[in-house]
PDB file of C-alpha atoms in Angstrom:
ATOM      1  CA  UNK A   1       4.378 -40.875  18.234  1.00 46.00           C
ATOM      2  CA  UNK A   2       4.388 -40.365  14.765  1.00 51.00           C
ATOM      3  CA  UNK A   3       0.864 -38.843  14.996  1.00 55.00           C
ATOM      4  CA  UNK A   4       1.866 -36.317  17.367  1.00 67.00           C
ATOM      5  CA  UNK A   5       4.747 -35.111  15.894  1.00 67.00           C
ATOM      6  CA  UNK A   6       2.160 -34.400  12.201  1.00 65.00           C
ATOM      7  CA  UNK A   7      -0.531 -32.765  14.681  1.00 68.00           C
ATOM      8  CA  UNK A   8       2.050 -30.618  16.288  1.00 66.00           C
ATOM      9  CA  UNK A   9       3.474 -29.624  12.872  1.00 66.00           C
ATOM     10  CA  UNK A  10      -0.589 -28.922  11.366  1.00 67.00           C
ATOM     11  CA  UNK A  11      -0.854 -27.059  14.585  1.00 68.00           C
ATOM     12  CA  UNK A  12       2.420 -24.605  13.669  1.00 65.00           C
ATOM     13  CA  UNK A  13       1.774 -24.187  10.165  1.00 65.00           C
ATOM     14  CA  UNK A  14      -2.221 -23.623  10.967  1.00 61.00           C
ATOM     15  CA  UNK A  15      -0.414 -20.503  13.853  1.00 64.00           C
ATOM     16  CA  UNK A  16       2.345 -19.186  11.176  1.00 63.00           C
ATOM     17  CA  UNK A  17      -0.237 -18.799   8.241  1.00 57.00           C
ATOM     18  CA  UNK A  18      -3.099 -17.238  10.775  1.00 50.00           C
ATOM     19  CA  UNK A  19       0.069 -15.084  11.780  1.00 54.00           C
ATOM     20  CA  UNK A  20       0.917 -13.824   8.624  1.00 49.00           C
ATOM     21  CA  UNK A  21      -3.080 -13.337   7.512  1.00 48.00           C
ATOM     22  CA  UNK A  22      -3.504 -11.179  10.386  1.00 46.00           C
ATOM     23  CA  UNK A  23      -0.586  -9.368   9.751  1.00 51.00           C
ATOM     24  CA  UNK A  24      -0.776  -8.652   6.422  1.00 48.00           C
ATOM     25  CA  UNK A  25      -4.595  -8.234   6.284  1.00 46.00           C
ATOM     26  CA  UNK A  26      -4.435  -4.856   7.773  1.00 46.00           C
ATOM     27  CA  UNK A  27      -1.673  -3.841   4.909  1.00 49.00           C
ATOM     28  CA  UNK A  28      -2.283  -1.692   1.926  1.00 49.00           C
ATOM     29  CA  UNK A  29      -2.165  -3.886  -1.364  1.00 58.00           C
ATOM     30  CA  UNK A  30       1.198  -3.573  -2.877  1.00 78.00           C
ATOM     31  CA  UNK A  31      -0.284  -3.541  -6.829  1.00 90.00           C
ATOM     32  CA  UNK A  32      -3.258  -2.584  -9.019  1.00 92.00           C
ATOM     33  CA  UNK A  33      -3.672  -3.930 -12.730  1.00 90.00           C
ATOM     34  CA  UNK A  34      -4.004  -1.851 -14.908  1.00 89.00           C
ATOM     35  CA  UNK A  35      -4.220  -3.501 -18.379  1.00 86.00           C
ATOM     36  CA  UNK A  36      -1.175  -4.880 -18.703  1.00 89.00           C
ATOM     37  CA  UNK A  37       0.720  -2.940 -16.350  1.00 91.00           C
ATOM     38  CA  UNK A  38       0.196  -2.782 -12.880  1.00 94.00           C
ATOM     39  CA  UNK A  39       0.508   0.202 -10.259  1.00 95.00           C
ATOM     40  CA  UNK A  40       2.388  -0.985  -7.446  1.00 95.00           C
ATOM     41  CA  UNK A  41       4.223   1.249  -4.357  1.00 96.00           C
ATOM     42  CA  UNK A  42       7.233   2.533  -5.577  1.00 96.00           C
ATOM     43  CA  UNK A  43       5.980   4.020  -8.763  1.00 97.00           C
ATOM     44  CA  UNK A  44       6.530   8.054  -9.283  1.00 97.00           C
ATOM     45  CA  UNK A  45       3.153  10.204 -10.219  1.00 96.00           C
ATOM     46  CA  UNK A  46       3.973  10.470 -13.943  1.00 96.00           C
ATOM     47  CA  UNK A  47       4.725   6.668 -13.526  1.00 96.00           C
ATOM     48  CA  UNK A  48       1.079   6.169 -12.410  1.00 96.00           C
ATOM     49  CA  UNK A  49      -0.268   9.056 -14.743  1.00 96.00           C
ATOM     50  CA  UNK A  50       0.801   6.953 -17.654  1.00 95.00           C
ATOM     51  CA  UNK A  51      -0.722   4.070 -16.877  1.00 94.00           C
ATOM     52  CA  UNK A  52      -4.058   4.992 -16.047  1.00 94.00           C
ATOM     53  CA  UNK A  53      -4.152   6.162 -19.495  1.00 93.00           C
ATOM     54  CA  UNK A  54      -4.372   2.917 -20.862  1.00 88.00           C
ATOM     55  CA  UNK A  55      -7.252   1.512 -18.256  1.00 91.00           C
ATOM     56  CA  UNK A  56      -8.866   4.492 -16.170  1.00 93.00           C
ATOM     57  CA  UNK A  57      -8.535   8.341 -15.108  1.00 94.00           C
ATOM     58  CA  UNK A  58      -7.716  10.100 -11.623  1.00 95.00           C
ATOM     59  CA  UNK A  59     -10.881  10.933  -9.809  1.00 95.00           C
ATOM     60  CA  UNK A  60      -9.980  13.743  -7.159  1.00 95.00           C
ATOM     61  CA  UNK A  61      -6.502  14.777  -5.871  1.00 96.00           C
ATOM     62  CA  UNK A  62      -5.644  16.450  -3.021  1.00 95.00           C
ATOM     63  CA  UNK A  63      -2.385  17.851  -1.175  1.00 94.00           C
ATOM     64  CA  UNK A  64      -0.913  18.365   2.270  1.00 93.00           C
ATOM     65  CA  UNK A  65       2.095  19.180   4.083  1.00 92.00           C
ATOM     66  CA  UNK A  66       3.093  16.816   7.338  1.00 90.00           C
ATOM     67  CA  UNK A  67       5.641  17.695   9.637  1.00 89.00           C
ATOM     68  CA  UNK A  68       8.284  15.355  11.066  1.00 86.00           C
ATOM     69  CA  UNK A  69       9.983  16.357  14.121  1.00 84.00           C
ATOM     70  CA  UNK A  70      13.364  14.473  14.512  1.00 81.00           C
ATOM     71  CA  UNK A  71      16.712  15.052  16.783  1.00 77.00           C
ATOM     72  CA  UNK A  72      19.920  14.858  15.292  1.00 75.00           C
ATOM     73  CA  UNK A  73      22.180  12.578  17.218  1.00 71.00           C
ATOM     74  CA  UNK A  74      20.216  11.722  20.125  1.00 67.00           C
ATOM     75  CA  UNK A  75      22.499  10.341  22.190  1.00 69.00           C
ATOM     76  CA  UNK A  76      24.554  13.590  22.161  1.00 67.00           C
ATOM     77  CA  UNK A  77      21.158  16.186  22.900  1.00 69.00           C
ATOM     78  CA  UNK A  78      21.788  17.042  18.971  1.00 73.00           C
ATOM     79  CA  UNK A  79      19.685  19.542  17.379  1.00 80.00           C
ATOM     80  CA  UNK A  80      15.853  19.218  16.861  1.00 83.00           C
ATOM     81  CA  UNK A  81      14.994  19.446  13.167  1.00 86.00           C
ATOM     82  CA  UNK A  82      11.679  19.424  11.203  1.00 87.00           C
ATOM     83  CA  UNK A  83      11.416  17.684   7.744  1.00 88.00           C
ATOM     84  CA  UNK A  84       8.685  18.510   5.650  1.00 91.00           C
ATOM     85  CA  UNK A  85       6.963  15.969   3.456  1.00 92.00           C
ATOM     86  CA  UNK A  86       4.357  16.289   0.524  1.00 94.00           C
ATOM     87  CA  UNK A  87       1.659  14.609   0.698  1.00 95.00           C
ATOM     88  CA  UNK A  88      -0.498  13.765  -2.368  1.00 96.00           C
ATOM     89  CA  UNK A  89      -4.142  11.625  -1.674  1.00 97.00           C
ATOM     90  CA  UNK A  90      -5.762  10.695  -5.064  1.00 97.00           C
ATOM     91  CA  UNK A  91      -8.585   8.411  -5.944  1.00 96.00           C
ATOM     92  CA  UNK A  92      -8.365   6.419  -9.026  1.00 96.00           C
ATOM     93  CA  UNK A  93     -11.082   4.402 -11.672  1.00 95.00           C
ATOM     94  CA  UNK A  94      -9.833   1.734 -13.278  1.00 94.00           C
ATOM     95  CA  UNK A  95     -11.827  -0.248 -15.615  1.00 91.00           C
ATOM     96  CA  UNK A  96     -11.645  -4.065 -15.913  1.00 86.00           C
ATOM     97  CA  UNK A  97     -13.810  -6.680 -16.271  1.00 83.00           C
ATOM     98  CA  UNK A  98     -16.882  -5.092 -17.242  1.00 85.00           C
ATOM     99  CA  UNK A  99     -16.896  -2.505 -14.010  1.00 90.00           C
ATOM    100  CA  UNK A 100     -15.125   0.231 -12.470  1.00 93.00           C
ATOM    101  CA  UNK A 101     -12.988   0.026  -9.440  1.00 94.00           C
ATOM    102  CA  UNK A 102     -11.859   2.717  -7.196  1.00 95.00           C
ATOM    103  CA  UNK A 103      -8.730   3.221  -5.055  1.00 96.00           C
ATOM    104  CA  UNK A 104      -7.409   5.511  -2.956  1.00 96.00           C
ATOM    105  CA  UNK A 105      -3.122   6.271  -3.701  1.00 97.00           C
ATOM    106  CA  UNK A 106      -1.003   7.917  -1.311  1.00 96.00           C
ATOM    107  CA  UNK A 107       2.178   9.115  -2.322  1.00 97.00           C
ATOM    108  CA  UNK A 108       5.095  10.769  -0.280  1.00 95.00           C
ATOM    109  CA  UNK A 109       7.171  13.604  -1.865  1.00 94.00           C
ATOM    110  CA  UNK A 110       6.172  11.904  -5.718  1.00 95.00           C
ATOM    111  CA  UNK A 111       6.444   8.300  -5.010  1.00 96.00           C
ATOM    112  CA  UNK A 112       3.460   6.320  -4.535  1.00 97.00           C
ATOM    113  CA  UNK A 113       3.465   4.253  -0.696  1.00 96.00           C
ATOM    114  CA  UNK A 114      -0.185   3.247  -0.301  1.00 96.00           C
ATOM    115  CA  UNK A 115      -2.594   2.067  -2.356  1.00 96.00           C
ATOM    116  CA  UNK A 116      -5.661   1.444  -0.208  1.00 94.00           C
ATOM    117  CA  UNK A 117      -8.720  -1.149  -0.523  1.00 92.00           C
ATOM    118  CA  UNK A 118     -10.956  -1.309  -3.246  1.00 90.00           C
ATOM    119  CA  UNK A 119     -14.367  -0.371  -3.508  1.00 92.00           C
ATOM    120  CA  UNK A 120     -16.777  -0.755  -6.797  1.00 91.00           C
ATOM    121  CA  UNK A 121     -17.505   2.183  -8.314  1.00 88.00           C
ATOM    122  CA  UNK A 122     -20.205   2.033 -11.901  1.00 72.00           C
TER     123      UNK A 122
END
């Protein structure tokens, strides 16, 4: 009985931690070091500007415009509205270790809400 009861709970901690890899494997990384600071969602552009300076320079920056449709008070037929957001893409070096590394940044209207995966850059 006693077995069964430790198998069972392997088995649901083995499920929960699978879970939460899966889950969170397809999510942007919430932090880059940078020296000693690190860049992590949340931060504003001049935020992230001033830390690169210690560990690594912007590569290429580029800017859009996306369009949110919404409705005001649904449940009433309210009144259609589109909010526009600014979108900023940038690609980043930072160097540590010995190398470079490269990320891609998004930010929404100045504050920075992906930072993508890594790729090695020399």
């Amino acid at each position: 009985m006693q077995y069964n009861r430790r198998s069972l709970f392997i088995k649901k901690i083995f499920i929960i931690s699978l879970s939460s890899f899966l889950f969170y494997g397809g999510i942007a990384f919430a932090g880059v070091r940078c020296g000693n600071d690190i860049i992590s969602i949340g931060d504003t552009k001049t935020t992230v500007v001033s830390k690169l300076r210690e560990c690594g320079d912007i590569l290429n920056k580029d800017t859009y415009t996306k369009e949110i449709k919404t409705q005001l008070n649904k449940k009433k037929g309210g009144e259609k509205i589109t909010i526009q957001k600014r979108i900023d893409l940038w690609s980043i070096r930072i160097r540590e270790r010995g190398g470079h590394y490269c990320y891609p940044l998004t930010f929404e209207d100045d504050i920075l809400t992906e930072i993508g995966q890594w790729s090695r850059c020399d």
